[in-house]
Amino acid sequence: MLTGQLRNDIDKLWEKFWTGGITNPLTVIEQISYLMFARMLDMQEEVAERKAARTGKPFDRLFPDTSDGQLLRWKNFHHMSGKELHKHLKNNVYPYFASLGQHSEDEGLGTDGTAIQALGHIGEYMQDADLEIKNESVLVSAVEMVNNLPLTQSDVKGDIYEYLLSKLTTAGINGQFRTPRHIIDAMIELIDPQPTDVICDPSCGTAGFLARTMEYLNKKYSSDAGTFTDEDGNLHYTGDLLEPYREHINKQMFWGFDFDTTMLRVSSMNMMLHGVNGANVLYQDSLNKSIKEHYPEQEEEFFDIVLANPPFKGSLDETNTNPDVLGVVKTKKTELLFVAHILRSLKLGGRAAVIVPDGVLFGSSKAHQQLRKELIENNQLEGIVSLPSGVFKPYAGVSTAILIFTRGGATERVWFYDLQADGLSLDDKRGPLTGEDSNDLPDAIAKWKQYRKLVEANASVENIERTFGDKTQKAFVVDASDIAGNKFDLSINRYKEVVYEEEEYEDPKVILQRLKGLEKEILADLDELEGML
């Protein structure tokens, strides 16, 4: 959580960007990312210098030990005047960023999951980095703010970036890059990742699912000594109990794919600021056949967990689509192809929570039915959480659901939850709501955990039916045979039973008599009024 002062500073800077002519929120985040990157490079160099001074051992410098090379360091240029600063960043510092990725590959800038390796990873996506801040006073303000950010505190770094990314919700079409934070958190809690898992988002965007998973693990694996409260009363979790897993977390745990280099830059920085150095954030269209050439291992039976909100709209050219995915479901629709790809990329027993448009649940085409049949008959479709249609407003009003499934086996029954409210208004403003029935998410998570306990304890069918057999409730189960008998239709309204209260109406003759009485009263009042004239 951020202090009020930090929020105010970021808000003021954001306003300056807009008044300075940069109105695309993603560009603002990108430009701030570049500056944070520059400062963190210098911070890493200082740490290495101090260590070398203590041990007397030489170290591989990130910055050449020359006057020009040292001028690339944040501490040596951040105080420059506006015009001088603009020229230096554009002509010297940013081109150096672009060379870092190549340096990382050629010189081995770190393959041990260190922060230097993470910075090298980001360098790979800095090749087309450009300084778009034309207004010199805005640039000076941005450098000043970044210089004052508490980037040495890893727990605050992630919060800073989360706050910047939250501003994408006002970004119109850019909003497609951001899944609401509370929905991400709910999905992570439903899946309950472990620090030994390998986790992927095949369309990672700003890496919201991956970064929030790290926060979930920090919260779950913090001792009392590793939990503290700041001056504003916000709780912070250091994740001190994760130390035995740190190498795995830094090198192998997190995988994200995207084919937008802007997104890759933002998500790489996001992961690094959430304390994950060396996250595998990679340039790749997950549905393209080139994935078999570039990432043959990760393309099939590799991940323990997949968390995703893949693109809904659009259709792909079959000639460029991974043929193995088309083997699962022959279609051009991206939402169906992504579910098929996710299924293939999971290990046997691997789990996924994926947001899909409602059309996936009840579409009548051969491809729709084929995919649902695959989920039911050859895998374990465990749960479906039906989301209200306003969850992705203001930039999308489509009705969606969360699919929870495990690769392999066969489905015996499917758990449904009819989520009516997520704690925010379902209009374009999406303001917070309070009071009873304003947020079903805690209840959905509690009911899911209750259901999973029954399943894992091999509870009898009768026991499960006793707890979740009432289809008039928000949470209920449906037998797989019933779903198969309905062309594998998975829409919640197909199975939810609605209790209608019988309305009682008065006899029409009684209503007519009452109307006549009213008519007489009106006429009497009119006669009285006429008598006054």
XYZ file of C-alpha atoms in Angstrom:
533
model
C 0.000 0.000 0.000
C 1.201 3.511 -0.797
C 1.294 6.474 1.540
C -1.007 9.371 0.755
C 2.007 11.549 -0.049
C 3.325 9.096 -2.648
C -0.098 8.855 -4.298
C -0.318 12.640 -4.443
C 3.157 12.893 -5.990
C 2.283 10.324 -8.674
C -1.069 12.006 -9.362
C 0.617 15.392 -9.786
C 3.196 13.950 -12.168
C 0.441 12.157 -14.119
C -1.349 15.490 -14.506
C 1.851 17.121 -15.753
C 2.246 14.448 -18.435
C -1.274 15.125 -19.658
C -0.870 18.905 -19.698
C 2.512 18.347 -21.400
C 0.807 16.604 -24.317
C 1.193 12.896 -23.437
C -2.403 11.700 -23.112
C -1.985 7.948 -23.634
C -1.769 6.418 -20.117
C 0.288 3.494 -21.405
C 2.891 5.912 -22.781
C 3.025 7.694 -19.418
C 3.678 4.376 -17.635
C 6.265 3.416 -20.237
C 8.162 6.703 -19.888
C 8.153 6.466 -16.080
C 9.336 2.839 -16.452
C 12.367 3.945 -18.486
C 13.360 6.418 -15.777
C 12.863 3.858 -12.999
C 14.947 1.423 -15.035
C 17.757 3.980 -15.307
C 17.762 4.645 -11.572
C 17.633 0.953 -10.642
C 20.593 0.176 -12.904
C 22.601 2.725 -10.969
C 21.377 1.303 -7.647
C 22.572 -2.164 -8.713
C 25.966 -0.765 -9.672
C 26.304 0.913 -6.274
C 25.505 -2.364 -4.477
C 28.165 -4.158 -6.565
C 30.713 -1.408 -5.881
C 30.153 -1.593 -2.117
C 30.487 -5.378 -2.179
C 33.717 -5.145 -4.208
C 35.106 -2.580 -1.780
C 34.420 -4.925 1.148
C 35.770 -8.088 -0.464
C 38.516 -6.557 -2.564
C 37.329 -8.650 -5.527
C 36.799 -7.157 -9.003
C 33.311 -7.167 -10.530
C 31.752 -6.873 -13.985
C 30.641 -3.298 -14.373
C 27.304 -2.417 -15.942
C 28.645 1.039 -16.808
C 32.057 1.515 -18.481
C 34.641 2.945 -16.087
C 35.190 6.022 -18.265
C 33.942 9.583 -17.917
C 31.345 9.045 -20.654
C 30.358 5.652 -19.252
C 29.917 6.998 -15.732
C 27.791 9.831 -17.079
C 25.203 7.189 -18.047
C 24.554 6.602 -14.337
C 21.485 8.119 -12.734
C 23.395 9.757 -9.884
C 25.535 11.628 -12.400
C 22.831 12.930 -14.759
C 19.576 13.315 -12.786
C 20.487 16.859 -11.673
C 21.008 18.144 -15.261
C 18.941 21.055 -16.594
C 15.926 20.339 -18.819
C 17.502 20.898 -22.241
C 20.754 19.142 -21.343
C 18.871 16.262 -19.677
C 16.596 15.723 -22.693
C 19.542 15.546 -25.093
C 21.561 13.227 -22.826
C 18.711 10.758 -22.284
C 17.740 10.653 -25.953
C 21.222 10.377 -27.440
C 23.167 8.460 -24.784
C 21.173 6.809 -21.982
C 18.306 5.216 -23.940
C 20.557 3.816 -26.677
C 22.588 2.243 -23.862
C 19.388 0.524 -22.615
C 18.995 -1.015 -26.051
C 22.503 -2.468 -25.895
C 21.884 -4.127 -22.519
C 19.883 -7.024 -23.905
C 22.649 -7.903 -26.350
C 25.226 -7.480 -23.591
C 23.207 -9.872 -21.449
C 23.315 -12.563 -24.133
C 26.906 -12.044 -25.279
C 28.658 -11.399 -21.959
C 26.438 -13.400 -19.622
C 25.151 -10.410 -17.685
C 23.793 -12.828 -15.084
C 22.031 -16.178 -15.369
C 21.538 -16.712 -11.656
C 18.214 -14.957 -11.133
C 19.852 -11.780 -9.814
C 18.418 -8.304 -10.229
C 21.114 -7.642 -12.831
C 19.714 -10.491 -14.914
C 16.256 -8.982 -14.617
C 17.580 -5.642 -15.816
C 19.199 -7.453 -18.722
C 15.857 -9.091 -19.556
C 14.213 -5.683 -19.740
C 17.077 -4.418 -21.874
C 15.992 -6.871 -24.553
C 12.752 -4.894 -24.945
C 14.403 -1.478 -24.825
C 15.693 -1.617 -28.378
C 13.000 0.734 -29.669
C 12.840 2.787 -26.475
C 12.363 6.455 -27.235
C 12.077 9.569 -25.107
C 8.600 10.917 -25.836
C 8.632 13.634 -23.164
C 9.135 16.742 -25.293
C 8.277 19.236 -22.557
C 11.485 19.932 -20.610
C 9.756 20.973 -17.364
C 7.690 17.754 -17.406
C 10.903 15.740 -17.912
C 12.625 17.480 -14.974
C 9.546 16.866 -12.772
C 9.446 13.195 -13.798
C 13.153 12.688 -13.037
C 12.745 14.467 -9.696
C 9.782 12.295 -8.695
C 11.494 9.047 -9.715
C 14.577 10.161 -7.774
C 12.427 10.525 -4.638
C 10.643 7.166 -4.983
C 11.576 4.654 -2.226
C 12.823 2.080 -4.742
C 15.054 0.430 -2.150
C 11.903 -0.951 -0.468
C 10.850 -3.933 -2.588
C 7.357 -4.088 -1.062
C 6.701 -0.437 -1.982
C 8.125 -0.787 -5.517
C 5.371 -3.218 -6.494
C 2.702 -0.960 -5.004
C 4.031 2.011 -6.978
C 3.720 0.095 -10.215
C 0.285 -1.314 -9.301
C -0.920 2.231 -8.715
C 0.442 3.362 -12.081
C -1.219 0.403 -13.827
C -4.533 1.060 -12.087
C -4.747 4.260 -14.113
C -5.147 2.172 -17.273
C -8.820 1.702 -16.321
C -9.418 5.236 -17.609
C -7.588 4.487 -20.826
C -10.465 3.545 -23.138
C -9.211 0.858 -25.490
C -6.034 0.426 -23.440
C -8.231 -0.857 -20.636
C -8.266 -4.198 -22.407
C -4.788 -4.732 -20.981
C -5.982 -4.727 -17.380
C -8.111 -7.279 -15.581
C -9.636 -5.757 -12.402
C -7.293 -6.384 -9.491
C -9.965 -7.876 -7.191
C -10.988 -10.389 -9.901
C -7.325 -11.426 -10.347
C -6.960 -11.845 -6.576
C -10.116 -13.973 -6.390
C -8.887 -16.255 -9.211
C -5.507 -16.681 -7.522
C -7.207 -17.610 -4.244
C -9.441 -20.126 -6.048
C -6.350 -21.812 -7.544
C -4.111 -21.361 -4.455
C -0.613 -21.450 -6.101
C 2.299 -22.981 -4.176
C 5.909 -21.682 -4.189
C 7.032 -24.844 -6.011
C 4.640 -24.353 -8.961
C 5.498 -23.160 -12.471
C 2.937 -20.524 -13.461
C 2.051 -19.021 -16.833
C -0.121 -16.333 -18.391
C -0.145 -16.914 -22.180
C -1.404 -13.362 -22.887
C 0.228 -11.566 -19.987
C -0.328 -7.891 -20.853
C 1.024 -5.961 -17.867
C 1.667 -9.227 -15.935
C -1.142 -8.575 -13.462
C -1.791 -12.272 -12.791
C 1.908 -13.039 -12.277
C 2.666 -10.019 -10.091
C -0.420 -10.537 -7.923
C 0.505 -14.217 -7.520
C 3.818 -13.082 -6.067
C 1.960 -10.791 -3.656
C -0.333 -13.682 -2.677
C 2.697 -15.853 -1.904
C 4.368 -13.044 0.068
C 1.245 -12.682 2.188
C 0.899 -16.431 2.729
C 4.578 -17.013 3.479
C 5.404 -14.162 5.847
C 6.224 -14.818 9.476
C 5.133 -12.470 12.259
C 8.603 -10.963 12.151
C 8.284 -10.541 8.372
C 5.012 -8.615 8.631
C 4.970 -4.941 9.564
C 2.666 -1.923 9.539
C 3.738 1.407 8.035
C 2.960 4.872 9.382
C -0.340 4.937 7.464
C -1.482 1.679 9.053
C -0.929 -0.430 5.915
C 0.219 -4.030 6.377
C 3.314 -5.162 4.461
C 4.394 -8.755 3.863
C 8.065 -9.462 3.163
C 7.633 -13.152 2.227
C 10.585 -14.083 4.457
C 9.465 -17.754 4.585
C 9.939 -18.009 0.802
C 13.752 -17.990 1.024
C 14.119 -21.785 0.391
C 12.209 -21.297 -2.888
C 13.856 -18.038 -3.955
C 15.984 -19.489 -6.765
C 12.957 -21.248 -8.261
C 10.844 -18.072 -7.934
C 13.502 -15.934 -9.616
C 14.428 -18.261 -12.463
C 11.690 -20.737 -13.275
C 8.383 -20.015 -11.577
C 6.884 -17.211 -13.679
C 6.254 -17.278 -17.435
C 4.415 -14.672 -19.480
C 3.965 -14.406 -23.240
C 2.822 -11.428 -25.303
C 3.462 -10.059 -28.786
C 3.309 -6.366 -27.851
C 6.781 -5.060 -26.963
C 5.263 -2.174 -24.973
C 3.467 -4.725 -22.808
C 6.674 -6.740 -22.429
C 8.549 -3.683 -21.182
C 5.810 -2.811 -18.704
C 5.331 -6.382 -17.472
C 9.091 -7.024 -17.118
C 9.398 -3.926 -14.958
C 6.257 -4.917 -13.026
C 7.710 -8.320 -12.140
C 11.062 -6.876 -11.155
C 9.394 -4.315 -8.881
C 7.422 -7.146 -7.282
C 10.697 -8.772 -6.288
C 10.920 -11.363 -9.092
C 14.272 -11.073 -10.833
C 14.565 -13.021 -14.055
C 10.868 -13.695 -14.703
C 10.446 -15.310 -18.126
C 8.460 -12.561 -19.862
C 8.837 -13.409 -23.527
C 7.898 -12.149 -26.975
C 5.581 -14.735 -28.511
C 2.059 -15.035 -29.901
C 0.901 -18.063 -27.895
C -1.418 -19.271 -30.673
C 1.060 -18.915 -33.513
C 2.733 -22.024 -34.916
C 6.120 -20.362 -34.301
C 5.742 -21.229 -30.598
C 6.691 -24.826 -31.495
C 9.984 -23.553 -32.869
C 10.765 -20.912 -30.209
C 9.429 -22.583 -27.046
C 8.850 -26.280 -27.802
C 9.161 -27.271 -24.117
C 6.700 -24.680 -22.814
C 4.189 -25.281 -25.600
C 3.000 -28.636 -24.230
C 2.715 -30.264 -20.774
C 4.963 -27.770 -18.986
C 3.001 -25.630 -16.505
C 1.490 -26.467 -13.117
C -0.825 -23.449 -13.191
C -2.209 -21.133 -15.874
C -3.998 -17.904 -14.923
C -5.330 -15.907 -17.847
C -7.808 -13.449 -19.285
C -7.065 -14.068 -22.992
C -8.338 -11.820 -25.807
C -12.030 -12.413 -26.591
C -12.425 -10.773 -29.946
C -11.009 -11.586 -33.311
C -10.327 -14.591 -35.463
C -6.995 -15.976 -36.579
C -5.588 -17.067 -39.898
C -5.542 -20.880 -39.732
C -2.326 -21.093 -41.736
C -0.412 -19.324 -38.929
C -2.138 -21.087 -36.012
C -0.466 -23.873 -34.049
C -1.754 -27.063 -35.788
C -1.782 -29.007 -32.505
C -4.193 -26.468 -31.006
C -6.404 -26.765 -34.096
C -6.327 -30.504 -33.463
C -8.124 -29.896 -30.152
C -10.683 -27.474 -31.601
C -10.902 -26.480 -35.265
C -11.933 -22.853 -35.245
C -10.715 -19.316 -35.917
C -12.139 -17.884 -32.683
C -9.367 -16.757 -30.332
C -11.314 -17.402 -27.119
C -11.752 -21.095 -28.019
C -8.191 -21.496 -29.293
C -6.739 -20.019 -26.096
C -8.617 -22.483 -23.874
C -7.365 -25.326 -26.108
C -3.794 -23.969 -25.950
C -3.977 -23.640 -22.154
C -5.191 -27.232 -21.861
C -2.233 -28.467 -23.919
C 0.330 -26.362 -22.041
C -0.646 -27.790 -18.632
C 1.072 -30.802 -17.111
C -1.104 -33.767 -16.280
C -2.810 -32.629 -13.080
C -2.030 -28.974 -13.853
C -4.750 -26.451 -13.001
C -6.097 -23.334 -14.682
C -8.435 -20.435 -13.954
C -9.380 -18.661 -17.185
C -11.823 -15.861 -17.952
C -13.978 -16.590 -21.010
C -16.939 -14.797 -22.618
C -20.289 -16.484 -21.953
C -20.466 -17.562 -25.603
C -17.831 -20.219 -24.857
C -20.252 -21.764 -22.354
C -23.305 -22.072 -24.583
C -22.237 -21.459 -28.215
C -23.950 -23.953 -30.509
C -21.273 -24.269 -33.214
C -19.434 -27.542 -33.683
C -16.207 -25.975 -32.360
C -17.904 -24.697 -29.184
C -19.421 -28.098 -28.436
C -16.171 -29.873 -29.324
C -14.184 -27.803 -26.796
C -16.756 -28.254 -24.016
C -16.874 -31.997 -24.679
C -13.065 -32.117 -24.431
C -13.186 -30.283 -21.076
C -15.865 -32.602 -19.667
C -14.860 -36.012 -21.039
C -11.059 -35.866 -21.191
C -10.308 -33.388 -18.383
C -11.746 -32.279 -15.070
C -13.869 -29.163 -15.452
C -14.185 -28.409 -11.764
C -15.911 -25.066 -11.453
C -17.571 -22.177 -13.268
C -18.025 -18.779 -11.631
C -20.556 -16.721 -13.601
C -19.547 -13.027 -13.462
C -21.978 -10.098 -13.806
C -21.849 -8.337 -17.181
C -20.470 -5.038 -15.828
C -17.221 -6.435 -14.408
C -15.103 -5.161 -17.336
C -16.798 -1.799 -17.756
C -16.168 0.911 -18.848
C -14.347 -0.706 -21.790
C -16.384 -3.908 -22.245
C -19.883 -4.911 -21.225
C -19.684 -8.555 -22.274
C -20.852 -11.245 -19.830
C -18.025 -13.508 -18.727
C -17.243 -16.466 -16.501
C -14.213 -18.000 -14.806
C -13.485 -21.569 -15.889
C -11.568 -23.670 -13.345
C -10.205 -26.932 -14.740
C -7.520 -29.601 -14.294
C -5.803 -31.382 -17.146
C -6.487 -35.105 -17.389
C -9.066 -37.470 -15.940
C -12.779 -37.025 -16.522
C -15.427 -34.740 -15.026
C -17.897 -36.206 -12.539
C -19.695 -33.000 -11.652
C -19.275 -29.241 -12.149
C -19.541 -26.694 -9.328
C -21.330 -23.468 -10.324
C -21.460 -20.096 -8.576
C -23.809 -17.306 -9.621
C -21.855 -14.147 -8.742
C -24.277 -11.218 -8.658
C -22.000 -8.483 -7.249
C -18.229 -7.937 -7.021
C -18.132 -5.011 -4.584
C -18.303 -2.313 -7.274
C -21.184 -0.749 -9.173
C -21.829 -2.406 -12.524
C -22.068 0.857 -14.493
C -19.287 2.714 -16.298
C -18.165 4.456 -13.075
C -17.500 1.181 -11.181
C -17.633 2.911 -7.802
C -17.258 0.932 -4.540
C -20.418 -0.460 -2.908
C -21.073 -1.206 0.740
C -23.763 -3.043 2.625
C -25.345 -6.453 2.395
C -25.182 -8.330 -0.935
C -22.695 -5.798 -2.363
C -19.863 -8.337 -2.800
C -20.246 -12.076 -3.439
C -16.524 -12.757 -4.013
C -15.678 -13.702 -0.381
C -18.678 -16.060 -0.299
C -17.732 -17.610 -3.664
C -14.175 -18.305 -2.423
C -15.452 -19.738 0.888
C -17.993 -21.983 -0.872
C -15.334 -23.172 -3.362
C -12.949 -24.104 -0.535
C -15.802 -25.942 1.209
C -16.544 -27.858 -1.992
C -12.869 -28.712 -2.599
C -12.538 -30.083 0.945
C -15.424 -32.448 0.247
C -13.893 -33.553 -3.066
C -10.405 -34.050 -1.627
C -11.848 -36.031 1.297
C -13.589 -38.334 -1.234
C -16.963 -37.391 0.240
C -19.924 -39.432 -0.933
C -22.229 -38.198 -3.691
C -24.976 -37.916 -1.060
C -22.803 -35.680 1.129
C -21.917 -33.368 -1.767
C -25.557 -33.255 -2.879
C -26.643 -32.462 0.670
C -24.340 -29.425 0.728
C -24.493 -28.232 -2.891
C -27.510 -29.991 -4.388
C -29.950 -27.081 -4.020
C -29.934 -25.372 -7.421
C -31.854 -22.363 -6.112
C -28.721 -21.281 -4.179
C -25.794 -19.247 -5.563
C -23.462 -22.268 -5.270
C -24.564 -25.666 -6.565
C -23.267 -28.729 -8.412
C -24.482 -30.325 -11.643
C -23.773 -33.910 -12.643
C -21.609 -34.274 -15.783
C -24.178 -36.618 -17.345
C -26.801 -33.834 -17.174
C -24.400 -31.474 -18.929
C -23.601 -34.066 -21.623
C -27.357 -34.515 -22.178
C -27.651 -30.761 -22.871
C -25.064 -30.684 -25.690
C -22.434 -29.851 -23.063
C -24.122 -26.490 -22.405
C -22.344 -24.834 -19.453
C -24.438 -21.677 -19.043
C -25.519 -21.311 -15.425
C -29.108 -20.393 -16.366
C -29.535 -23.812 -17.951
C -29.271 -25.462 -14.520
C -30.075 -22.799 -11.926
C -33.599 -23.097 -10.557
C -35.445 -19.873 -9.867
C -38.106 -19.779 -7.160
C -41.055 -17.712 -8.296
C -43.306 -16.262 -5.606
C -46.956 -16.554 -6.474
C -48.573 -13.137 -6.802
C -52.094 -12.697 -5.454
C -54.367 -10.179 -7.147
C -57.711 -8.786 -6.017
C -60.867 -9.751 -7.832
C -61.406 -7.465 -10.865
C -64.881 -6.535 -9.584
C -63.393 -5.232 -6.315
C -60.844 -3.156 -8.264
C -63.637 -1.706 -10.453
C -65.702 -0.762 -7.389
C -62.689 1.033 -5.915
C -62.146 2.943 -9.180
C -65.821 3.973 -9.218
C -65.504 5.242 -5.639
C -62.446 7.315 -6.598
C -64.324 8.666 -9.627
C -67.209 9.786 -7.386
C -64.808 11.537 -4.993
C -63.188 13.395 -7.917
C -66.604 14.518 -9.273
C -67.669 15.716 -5.800
C -64.471 17.763 -5.497
C -65.063 19.270 -8.966
C -68.632 20.207 -8.027
C -67.350 21.867 -4.850
C -64.725 23.794 -6.836
C -67.366 24.928 -9.353
C -69.534 26.206 -6.488
C -66.695 28.443 -5.327
C -66.418 30.202 -8.686
